[in-house]
Amino acid sequence: MAIPTELEAKILRYHHVEKWRVGTIARQLNVHHSVVTRVLSQAGITKPASTNRASIVAPFMGFITDTLEKYPTLTASRLYEMVCQRGYGGGPDHFRYVISLYRPRPPAEAYLRLRTLPGEQAQVDWGHFGHIEMGRARRPLMAFVMVLSYSRKIFLHFYLDARMANFLRGHSAAFTAWGGVPRVLLYDNLRSAVLERRGDAIRFNPALLEYAAHYRFEPRPVAVARGNEKGRVERAIRYVRDNFFSAREWTDIHDLNRQAMDWCEGKTADRMCPEDRTQTVRDVFNQEQSTFISLPENPYPTHDREEVRIGKTPYARFDLNDYSIPHTHVRRTLTVCATLETVSVLDGAVTLATHPRSFDKGKQIEDETHIAGLIATKKEAREHRGKDRLTHAVPSSIALLIRAAERGYKIGAIVSQLIQLLDDYGASELEASIQMALSKDVPHSSAVRIHLEKQREARHLPPPIGIDLPNDNRVRNLVIKPHQLEAYDQLQSNDEDECNDN
């Protein structure tokens, strides 16, 4: 490529007059150094030969090359220590550079271009796209990607984790969108697909095997460290990251998935197919679709299923949140079955509760009937405890409550008032007043209270002062039976007789 005459003159002048080197001229004139060298060579000026100084590493190169032949993966830092022990005095940075030049490298491996038949194969993988905030929860945003190896049709759907249930949901959604199932699905060594691998022996995830049997496809893992075998899905994830997700705005995951579906059916389907540059991905997919395995009549259940232990409170803990259940099922193990929309709690085959699913953290999702039932039970239990205490301390109260119930009075209010009178006046006084109310055929706590107050005024006693008992049912429900006072009279008379004898 010819350069302007003016520029050529500047190069010659700077070389002859200013004595600039080739690199300085190239840098100052903003040209490549090869341009400067060419101009000087055309003018008959040869490039001076560089002086080859002996490297400080040169005396140790025999030892270095022999060691690297035996241990090709030996680190430069370890090799540097070994050379220093043998008298090397250079710095580590230059030594690392020299080692990078002489370290033996494995020969480059060539790969065959993999070609598949229509409907024969699809490749599956997860892509991580950061995290999103769901209330107080921080959840990973995972992209499930499946791509057809022949037509390059892409299916994309986002989930909030990469657990097995979402892995199977992604498969079902892709099969439904495509209207069929490829014969072979290729996986990386995901835990969702391969649990263990020893050489050629592979132990598949039993959940995936059961799912594959339902849809009649063959799950096939790629070889270890053979990314080229599933390069289509890896390129598809990179394509999603660069051409769909980058700088995209969305309100929630539902909005993101709606946009992903439009993108898969729009822009990506209209690009040219790598297998046939004369057709689009959409055209090739329409031809490939007829070769798929037909979908089964019944879809495979892809819900989360988890056994949970219910404690003292009527809530089932699932995925960072608590879901209410009837209070009659505490202290037992129940089953949680969850979709992306609902959470159901089952006792065997009986559904106890169904709630909308929350992806927040620390939320209590409640059914009002569950809480109301618990409150009613607690209230009834309190009434039973009051009746039990009352009947033990004051036996006549049983007859009063029976006759009050016959007349339609509110038993709970009567029990509460009698308990208060028991605390204020004691069991003996209350027993006598209840018997009086029964004799007058007035079976109500008001009549008992009026009689007690009259007895107190007749004795010129002050009003009773309530005792603030501790808020402990073991103290408040304690029943103390009064002893007969005649025993104290007999004890006093015995003391007087002993004094007279003395």
Coordinates of C-alpha atoms in Angstrom, one line a residue:
M1 CA 0.0 0.0 0.0
A2 CA 1.5 3.3 -1.1
I3 CA 2.0 6.1 1.4
P4 CA 2.0 9.9 0.8
T5 CA 5.3 11.4 -0.4
E6 CA 5.2 13.9 2.5
L7 CA 5.0 11.1 5.1
E8 CA 7.9 9.3 3.4
A9 CA 10.0 12.4 3.6
K10 CA 9.2 12.9 7.3
I11 CA 10.3 9.3 8.0
L12 CA 13.7 9.8 6.2
R13 CA 14.3 13.1 7.8
Y14 CA 13.6 11.9 11.4
H15 CA 15.9 8.9 10.8
H16 CA 18.9 10.8 9.3
V17 CA 18.6 14.2 11.1
E18 CA 17.0 13.4 14.4
K19 CA 18.5 9.9 14.7
W20 CA 15.1 8.5 15.8
R21 CA 14.7 4.7 16.0
V22 CA 12.0 2.9 14.0
G23 CA 9.7 2.5 17.0
T24 CA 9.9 6.2 17.9
I25 CA 9.2 7.3 14.3
A26 CA 6.2 4.9 14.1
R27 CA 4.8 6.1 17.4
Q28 CA 5.2 9.8 16.7
L29 CA 3.7 9.6 13.1
N30 CA 1.0 7.2 14.2
V31 CA 1.9 4.5 11.6
H32 CA 2.9 0.9 11.9
H33 CA 6.5 0.1 12.4
S34 CA 6.5 -2.1 9.3
V35 CA 5.7 1.1 7.2
V36 CA 8.8 2.8 8.6
T37 CA 11.0 -0.2 8.0
R38 CA 9.7 -0.5 4.4
V39 CA 10.4 3.2 3.7
L40 CA 14.0 2.9 5.1
S41 CA 14.7 -0.3 3.2
Q42 CA 13.5 1.3 -0.1
A43 CA 16.0 4.1 0.6
G44 CA 18.8 1.5 1.0
I45 CA 19.0 1.7 4.8
T46 CA 19.1 -1.8 6.3
K47 CA 17.8 -2.5 9.8
P48 CA 20.7 -2.9 12.2
A49 CA 21.2 -6.3 13.6
S50 CA 20.1 -6.7 17.2
T51 CA 22.8 -7.8 19.7
N52 CA 21.9 -11.1 21.2
R53 CA 23.0 -11.0 24.8
A54 CA 23.3 -14.2 26.6
S55 CA 20.2 -14.7 28.9
I56 CA 20.7 -15.2 32.6
V57 CA 18.5 -18.3 32.3
A58 CA 20.7 -19.9 29.6
P59 CA 22.9 -21.9 31.9
F60 CA 19.9 -23.5 33.5
M61 CA 17.9 -24.3 30.3
G62 CA 19.1 -27.9 30.1
F63 CA 17.8 -28.5 33.7
I64 CA 14.6 -26.6 32.9
T65 CA 13.7 -28.5 29.7
D66 CA 14.5 -31.9 31.3
T67 CA 12.3 -31.2 34.3
L68 CA 9.4 -29.9 32.1
E69 CA 9.6 -33.1 30.0
K70 CA 9.2 -35.2 33.1
Y71 CA 6.6 -32.9 34.8
P72 CA 4.9 -30.8 32.1
T73 CA 2.4 -29.3 34.6
L74 CA 4.9 -28.2 37.2
T75 CA 4.2 -24.6 38.2
A76 CA 6.7 -21.9 37.3
S77 CA 6.9 -20.8 40.9
R78 CA 8.0 -24.3 42.0
L79 CA 10.5 -24.5 39.2
Y80 CA 11.8 -21.0 40.1
E81 CA 12.6 -22.2 43.6
M82 CA 14.4 -25.3 42.2
V83 CA 16.5 -23.1 39.9
C84 CA 17.3 -20.6 42.7
Q85 CA 18.7 -23.5 44.8
R86 CA 21.1 -24.2 41.9
G87 CA 22.4 -20.6 41.7
Y88 CA 20.0 -18.7 39.6
G89 CA 19.9 -15.0 40.6
G90 CA 17.2 -13.5 38.3
G91 CA 13.8 -12.3 39.2
P92 CA 10.6 -14.4 39.1
D93 CA 8.7 -12.4 36.5
H94 CA 11.2 -12.8 33.6
F95 CA 11.6 -16.5 34.7
R96 CA 7.9 -17.1 34.3
Y97 CA 8.0 -15.5 30.8
V98 CA 10.8 -17.8 29.8
I99 CA 9.0 -20.9 31.1
S100 CA 5.9 -20.0 29.2
L101 CA 8.0 -20.1 26.0
Y102 CA 9.5 -23.6 26.7
R103 CA 6.7 -25.4 28.5
P104 CA 5.5 -28.3 26.3
R105 CA 2.0 -28.0 25.1
P106 CA -0.4 -30.8 24.0
P107 CA -0.9 -31.0 20.3
A108 CA -4.0 -29.2 19.0
E109 CA -7.0 -31.5 18.7
A110 CA -9.2 -31.4 15.6
Y111 CA -12.9 -32.0 15.8
L112 CA -15.4 -33.3 13.3
R113 CA -18.4 -31.2 12.6
L114 CA -21.3 -32.9 14.3
R115 CA -24.4 -33.3 12.1
T116 CA -27.7 -34.7 13.2
L117 CA -30.9 -35.8 11.5
P118 CA -34.2 -33.9 11.8
G119 CA -35.9 -34.5 15.2
E120 CA -33.0 -36.6 16.3
Q121 CA -31.4 -34.5 19.1
A122 CA -31.8 -31.6 21.4
Q123 CA -29.3 -30.1 23.8
V124 CA -30.2 -28.9 27.3
D125 CA -28.4 -26.7 29.9
W126 CA -28.9 -24.1 32.6
G127 CA -27.6 -20.5 32.4
H128 CA -27.1 -18.3 35.4
F129 CA -28.3 -14.7 35.0
G130 CA -27.6 -13.2 38.4
H131 CA -30.0 -12.7 41.3
I132 CA -33.3 -11.0 41.8
E133 CA -34.9 -9.6 45.0
M134 CA -38.3 -11.1 46.0
G135 CA -39.3 -9.1 49.1
R136 CA -36.7 -10.2 51.7
A137 CA -35.5 -13.2 49.6
R138 CA -32.6 -13.1 47.2
R139 CA -33.1 -15.8 44.6
P140 CA -31.0 -16.9 41.6
L141 CA -32.3 -16.2 38.2
M142 CA -31.7 -19.3 36.1
A143 CA -32.5 -19.7 32.4
F144 CA -33.5 -23.1 31.1
V145 CA -32.4 -23.4 27.5
M146 CA -33.1 -26.3 25.1
V147 CA -32.0 -26.1 21.5
L148 CA -32.7 -28.4 18.6
S149 CA -29.5 -29.6 17.0
Y150 CA -30.9 -29.7 13.5
S151 CA -33.0 -26.6 13.1
R152 CA -31.4 -24.6 15.9
K153 CA -34.8 -23.7 17.3
I154 CA -34.4 -22.3 20.8
F155 CA -36.6 -22.6 23.8
L156 CA -36.0 -20.3 26.8
H157 CA -37.7 -20.0 30.1
F158 CA -36.5 -18.4 33.4
Y159 CA -36.9 -19.9 36.9
L160 CA -36.0 -18.9 40.4
D161 CA -33.7 -21.9 41.0
A162 CA -32.3 -24.9 39.2
R163 CA -33.9 -27.6 41.3
M164 CA -35.2 -30.8 39.8
A165 CA -38.8 -29.7 39.7
N166 CA -38.0 -26.7 37.6
F167 CA -35.6 -28.8 35.5
L168 CA -38.5 -31.1 34.6
R169 CA -40.9 -28.1 34.2
G170 CA -38.6 -26.7 31.6
H171 CA -38.6 -29.9 29.6
S172 CA -42.4 -30.1 29.7
A173 CA -42.8 -26.5 28.6
A174 CA -40.4 -27.0 25.7
F175 CA -42.1 -30.2 24.5
T176 CA -45.5 -28.4 24.6
A177 CA -44.2 -25.4 22.7
W178 CA -42.7 -27.6 20.0
G179 CA -45.6 -30.0 19.8
G180 CA -43.4 -33.1 20.2
V181 CA -40.3 -34.7 21.7
P182 CA -36.8 -35.2 20.2
R183 CA -35.5 -38.7 20.3
V184 CA -32.3 -37.9 22.2
L185 CA -31.6 -35.2 24.8
L186 CA -28.0 -34.3 25.4
Y187 CA -26.9 -33.1 28.9
D188 CA -23.8 -31.8 30.5
N189 CA -22.8 -33.5 33.8
L190 CA -25.6 -31.8 35.8
R191 CA -26.7 -33.2 39.1
S192 CA -30.2 -33.1 37.7
A193 CA -29.1 -35.6 35.0
V194 CA -26.0 -37.5 36.3
L195 CA -25.6 -38.4 39.9
E196 CA -22.3 -40.2 39.6
R197 CA -19.8 -41.1 36.9
R198 CA -16.9 -43.5 37.0
G199 CA -15.2 -43.8 33.6
D200 CA -17.9 -45.1 31.3
A201 CA -20.2 -46.1 34.1
I202 CA -22.9 -43.6 34.6
R203 CA -25.6 -43.4 37.3
F204 CA -28.5 -41.3 36.1
N205 CA -30.8 -39.3 38.3
P206 CA -33.8 -41.7 38.8
A207 CA -36.3 -38.8 38.6
L208 CA -34.9 -37.9 35.1
L209 CA -35.1 -41.6 34.0
E210 CA -38.7 -41.8 35.2
Y211 CA -39.5 -38.6 33.3
A212 CA -37.7 -39.9 30.1
A213 CA -39.6 -43.1 30.2
H214 CA -42.9 -41.2 30.3
Y215 CA -42.0 -39.1 27.3
R216 CA -40.0 -41.9 25.6
F217 CA -36.8 -40.1 24.8
E218 CA -33.2 -41.2 25.5
P219 CA -31.2 -39.1 28.0
R220 CA -27.5 -39.0 27.0
P221 CA -24.7 -37.2 28.9
V222 CA -21.7 -35.8 27.0
A223 CA -18.2 -37.0 27.7
V224 CA -16.2 -35.3 30.4
A225 CA -14.5 -32.1 29.2
R226 CA -16.1 -32.4 25.8
G227 CA -17.8 -29.1 25.4
N228 CA -17.9 -29.4 21.6
E229 CA -20.5 -32.2 21.9
K230 CA -23.0 -29.7 23.3
G231 CA -21.7 -26.6 21.7
R232 CA -25.1 -25.7 20.2
V233 CA -26.7 -25.1 23.6
E234 CA -23.6 -23.3 24.9
R235 CA -23.7 -20.9 22.0
A236 CA -27.4 -20.5 22.4
I237 CA -26.9 -19.4 26.1
R238 CA -24.3 -16.9 24.9
Y239 CA -26.7 -15.8 22.2
V240 CA -29.4 -15.3 24.9
R241 CA -27.1 -13.4 27.1
D242 CA -25.9 -11.0 24.4
N243 CA -29.0 -10.6 22.2
F244 CA -31.9 -11.0 24.6
F245 CA -31.0 -10.4 28.3
S246 CA -28.4 -7.6 27.9
A247 CA -29.9 -4.2 28.8
R248 CA -33.5 -5.6 28.8
E249 CA -36.1 -4.1 31.2
W250 CA -38.8 -6.2 32.8
T251 CA -41.1 -5.9 35.8
D252 CA -41.2 -9.4 37.2
I253 CA -40.3 -13.0 36.1
H254 CA -43.7 -13.4 34.4
D255 CA -43.0 -10.4 32.3
L256 CA -39.5 -11.7 31.5
N257 CA -40.8 -15.1 30.4
R258 CA -43.4 -13.4 28.2
Q259 CA -40.7 -11.4 26.5
A260 CA -38.6 -14.6 26.2
M261 CA -41.4 -16.4 24.5
D262 CA -42.0 -13.6 22.0
W263 CA -38.2 -13.4 21.3
C264 CA -38.0 -17.2 20.7
E265 CA -41.0 -17.1 18.3
G266 CA -39.9 -13.9 16.6
K267 CA -36.3 -12.8 16.1
T268 CA -34.6 -16.1 16.8
A269 CA -36.9 -18.0 14.5
D270 CA -36.3 -15.6 11.6
R271 CA -32.5 -16.0 11.6
M272 CA -30.9 -18.1 8.9
C273 CA -30.4 -21.8 9.8
P274 CA -26.7 -22.9 10.0
E275 CA -27.6 -26.2 8.4
D276 CA -29.2 -24.6 5.4
R277 CA -28.4 -21.0 4.7
T278 CA -31.2 -20.7 2.2
Q279 CA -33.9 -21.2 4.9
T280 CA -34.8 -19.6 8.2
V281 CA -34.9 -21.5 11.5
R282 CA -38.6 -21.3 11.4
D283 CA -38.9 -23.0 8.0
V284 CA -36.5 -25.8 8.9
F285 CA -38.3 -26.3 12.3
N286 CA -41.6 -26.6 10.5
Q287 CA -40.1 -29.4 8.4
E288 CA -38.5 -31.0 11.4
Q289 CA -41.6 -30.9 13.6
S290 CA -43.2 -33.9 11.8
T291 CA -40.3 -36.2 12.9
F292 CA -40.8 -35.6 16.7
I293 CA -42.1 -38.3 19.1
S294 CA -45.7 -37.6 19.9
L295 CA -46.6 -36.2 23.3
P296 CA -48.3 -38.6 25.7
E297 CA -51.9 -38.1 26.6
N298 CA -51.2 -37.3 30.2
P299 CA -48.5 -34.8 31.1
Y300 CA -45.9 -35.9 33.7
P301 CA -46.5 -34.2 37.2
T302 CA -43.7 -31.8 37.8
H303 CA -44.7 -30.4 41.2
D304 CA -42.3 -30.0 44.1
R305 CA -43.0 -32.8 46.7
E306 CA -41.5 -32.6 50.2
E307 CA -42.2 -34.2 53.6
V308 CA -42.4 -31.6 56.4
R309 CA -42.6 -32.0 60.2
I310 CA -45.3 -29.9 61.8
G311 CA -44.4 -28.5 65.2
K312 CA -46.6 -27.0 68.0
T313 CA -47.9 -24.2 65.7
P314 CA -50.2 -25.1 62.8
Y315 CA -47.9 -24.1 60.0
A316 CA -46.0 -26.1 57.4
R317 CA -42.5 -24.6 56.5
F318 CA -41.8 -24.8 52.7
D319 CA -39.2 -22.8 50.7
L320 CA -38.5 -20.1 53.3
N321 CA -42.2 -19.4 54.2
D322 CA -44.9 -20.8 56.5
Y323 CA -48.3 -22.0 55.3
S324 CA -51.2 -22.5 57.7
I325 CA -52.9 -25.9 58.2
P326 CA -55.9 -27.0 60.5
H327 CA -54.8 -27.0 64.1
T328 CA -55.9 -30.6 64.4
H329 CA -52.8 -31.8 62.4
V330 CA -50.0 -30.5 64.5
R331 CA -47.2 -32.7 65.8
R332 CA -47.1 -35.0 62.7
T333 CA -45.4 -35.4 59.3
L334 CA -47.3 -34.1 56.3
T335 CA -46.6 -33.8 52.6
V336 CA -46.2 -30.5 50.7
C337 CA -47.0 -30.5 47.0
A338 CA -46.2 -27.2 45.2
T339 CA -46.5 -25.8 41.7
L340 CA -45.2 -22.4 40.7
E341 CA -48.6 -20.9 41.6
T342 CA -49.9 -22.9 44.6
V343 CA -48.8 -24.8 47.7
S344 CA -50.9 -27.7 48.9
V345 CA -50.5 -29.6 52.3
L346 CA -51.6 -33.2 52.3
D347 CA -52.2 -35.8 54.9
G348 CA -51.9 -39.0 52.9
A349 CA -54.4 -38.5 50.0
V350 CA -56.4 -35.8 51.8
T351 CA -55.7 -32.2 51.0
L352 CA -55.7 -30.2 54.2
A353 CA -54.9 -26.7 52.8
T354 CA -54.1 -24.9 49.5
H355 CA -52.4 -21.5 49.4
P356 CA -51.0 -19.2 46.8
R357 CA -47.3 -19.7 46.6
S358 CA -44.9 -17.0 47.9
F359 CA -41.3 -16.6 46.8
D360 CA -40.6 -14.1 49.6
K361 CA -38.8 -15.0 52.8
G362 CA -40.3 -15.4 56.3
K363 CA -43.9 -14.9 55.3
Q364 CA -46.9 -16.5 57.0
I365 CA -49.5 -17.4 54.4
E366 CA -52.7 -18.1 56.4
D367 CA -56.3 -19.3 55.8
E368 CA -58.6 -17.4 58.1
T369 CA -60.7 -20.5 58.8
H370 CA -57.6 -22.2 60.2
I371 CA -56.8 -19.4 62.6
A372 CA -60.5 -18.9 63.6
G373 CA -60.7 -22.7 64.3
L374 CA -57.6 -22.5 66.6
I375 CA -59.0 -19.4 68.4
A376 CA -62.3 -21.1 69.0
T377 CA -60.7 -24.2 70.3
K378 CA -58.5 -22.2 72.7
K379 CA -61.5 -20.3 74.0
E380 CA -63.4 -23.5 74.5
A381 CA -60.4 -25.0 76.3
R382 CA -60.2 -22.0 78.6
E383 CA -63.9 -22.4 79.5
H384 CA -63.4 -26.1 80.3
R385 CA -60.4 -25.3 82.5
G386 CA -62.5 -22.7 84.4
K387 CA -65.4 -25.2 84.9
D388 CA -63.0 -27.8 86.1
R389 CA -61.4 -25.5 88.7
L390 CA -64.8 -24.3 89.8
T391 CA -66.4 -27.7 90.3
H392 CA -63.4 -29.0 92.2
A393 CA -63.4 -26.0 94.6
V394 CA -67.1 -25.5 94.9
P395 CA -69.2 -28.7 94.3
S396 CA -72.5 -26.9 94.4
S397 CA -71.6 -25.0 91.3
I398 CA -72.4 -28.0 89.2
A399 CA -76.0 -27.9 90.1
L400 CA -76.1 -24.1 89.5
L401 CA -74.6 -24.4 86.0
I402 CA -77.0 -27.2 85.1
R403 CA -80.0 -25.1 86.1
A404 CA -78.6 -22.0 84.4
A405 CA -78.2 -23.9 81.2
E406 CA -81.8 -25.1 81.4
R407 CA -82.9 -21.5 81.5
G408 CA -80.7 -20.5 78.5
Y409 CA -78.1 -18.4 80.4
K410 CA -74.6 -17.9 79.0
I411 CA -72.6 -20.5 80.8
G412 CA -69.2 -19.0 79.8
A413 CA -70.0 -15.6 81.4
I414 CA -71.4 -17.3 84.6
V415 CA -68.3 -19.4 84.9
S416 CA -66.0 -16.4 84.5
Q417 CA -67.9 -14.4 87.2
L418 CA -67.9 -17.3 89.6
I419 CA -64.2 -17.8 89.1
Q420 CA -63.7 -14.1 90.0
L421 CA -65.9 -14.5 93.1
L422 CA -63.9 -17.6 94.1
D423 CA -60.7 -15.6 94.0
D424 CA -62.2 -12.7 96.0
Y425 CA -64.2 -14.5 98.7
G426 CA -62.8 -18.1 98.9
A427 CA -64.4 -21.5 98.4
S428 CA -66.4 -21.7 101.7
E429 CA -68.1 -18.3 101.3
L430 CA -68.9 -19.1 97.6
E431 CA -70.3 -22.5 98.4
A432 CA -72.7 -21.1 101.0
S433 CA -73.9 -18.3 98.6
I434 CA -74.4 -20.8 95.7
Q435 CA -76.5 -23.0 98.0
M436 CA -78.6 -19.9 99.0
A437 CA -79.1 -19.0 95.3
L438 CA -80.2 -22.6 94.5
S439 CA -82.6 -22.6 97.5
K440 CA -84.2 -19.4 96.1
D441 CA -84.3 -20.8 92.6
V442 CA -82.1 -18.0 91.2
P443 CA -79.3 -20.0 89.4
H444 CA -77.2 -17.0 88.3
S445 CA -73.9 -15.6 89.3
S446 CA -75.5 -12.2 90.0
A447 CA -77.6 -13.6 92.8
V448 CA -74.5 -15.2 94.3
R449 CA -72.5 -12.0 94.1
I450 CA -75.3 -10.0 95.8
H451 CA -75.5 -12.5 98.7
L452 CA -71.7 -12.4 99.2
E453 CA -71.7 -8.6 99.3
K454 CA -74.6 -8.5 101.8
Q455 CA -72.7 -11.0 104.0
R456 CA -69.6 -8.9 103.8
E457 CA -71.4 -5.6 104.7
A458 CA -73.2 -7.4 107.6
R459 CA -69.7 -8.2 109.0
H460 CA -68.5 -4.7 108.4
L461 CA -65.6 -6.0 106.2
P462 CA -63.9 -4.0 103.5
P463 CA -64.4 -4.9 99.8
P464 CA -62.1 -7.7 98.7
I465 CA -58.9 -6.7 97.0
G466 CA -57.9 -8.8 94.0
I467 CA -54.5 -10.5 94.1
D468 CA -52.4 -10.0 91.0
L469 CA -51.4 -13.6 90.4
P470 CA -48.5 -14.4 88.0
N471 CA -49.6 -15.0 84.3
D472 CA -49.0 -18.7 84.7
N473 CA -51.8 -21.2 84.3
R474 CA -50.2 -23.5 86.8
V475 CA -50.7 -20.9 89.5
R476 CA -54.1 -19.5 88.3
N477 CA -55.7 -22.9 87.9
L478 CA -54.4 -24.3 91.2
V479 CA -57.2 -25.6 93.4
I480 CA -56.7 -25.4 97.2
K481 CA -59.2 -27.1 99.4
P482 CA -59.8 -25.3 102.8
H483 CA -59.4 -27.3 105.9
Q484 CA -62.0 -27.5 108.7
L485 CA -61.4 -24.9 111.4
E486 CA -62.5 -27.3 114.2
A487 CA -59.0 -28.9 114.1
Y488 CA -57.5 -25.6 115.1
D489 CA -60.0 -25.2 118.0
Q490 CA -59.1 -28.7 119.3
L491 CA -55.4 -27.8 119.2
Q492 CA -56.0 -24.6 121.2
S493 CA -57.9 -26.5 123.9
N494 CA -55.1 -29.0 124.3
D495 CA -52.6 -26.2 124.8
E496 CA -54.8 -24.6 127.6
D497 CA -55.1 -28.0 129.4
E498 CA -51.3 -28.4 129.5
C499 CA -50.9 -24.9 130.9
N500 CA -53.4 -25.7 133.8
D501 CA -51.6 -28.9 134.6
N502 CA -48.4 -26.9 135.1

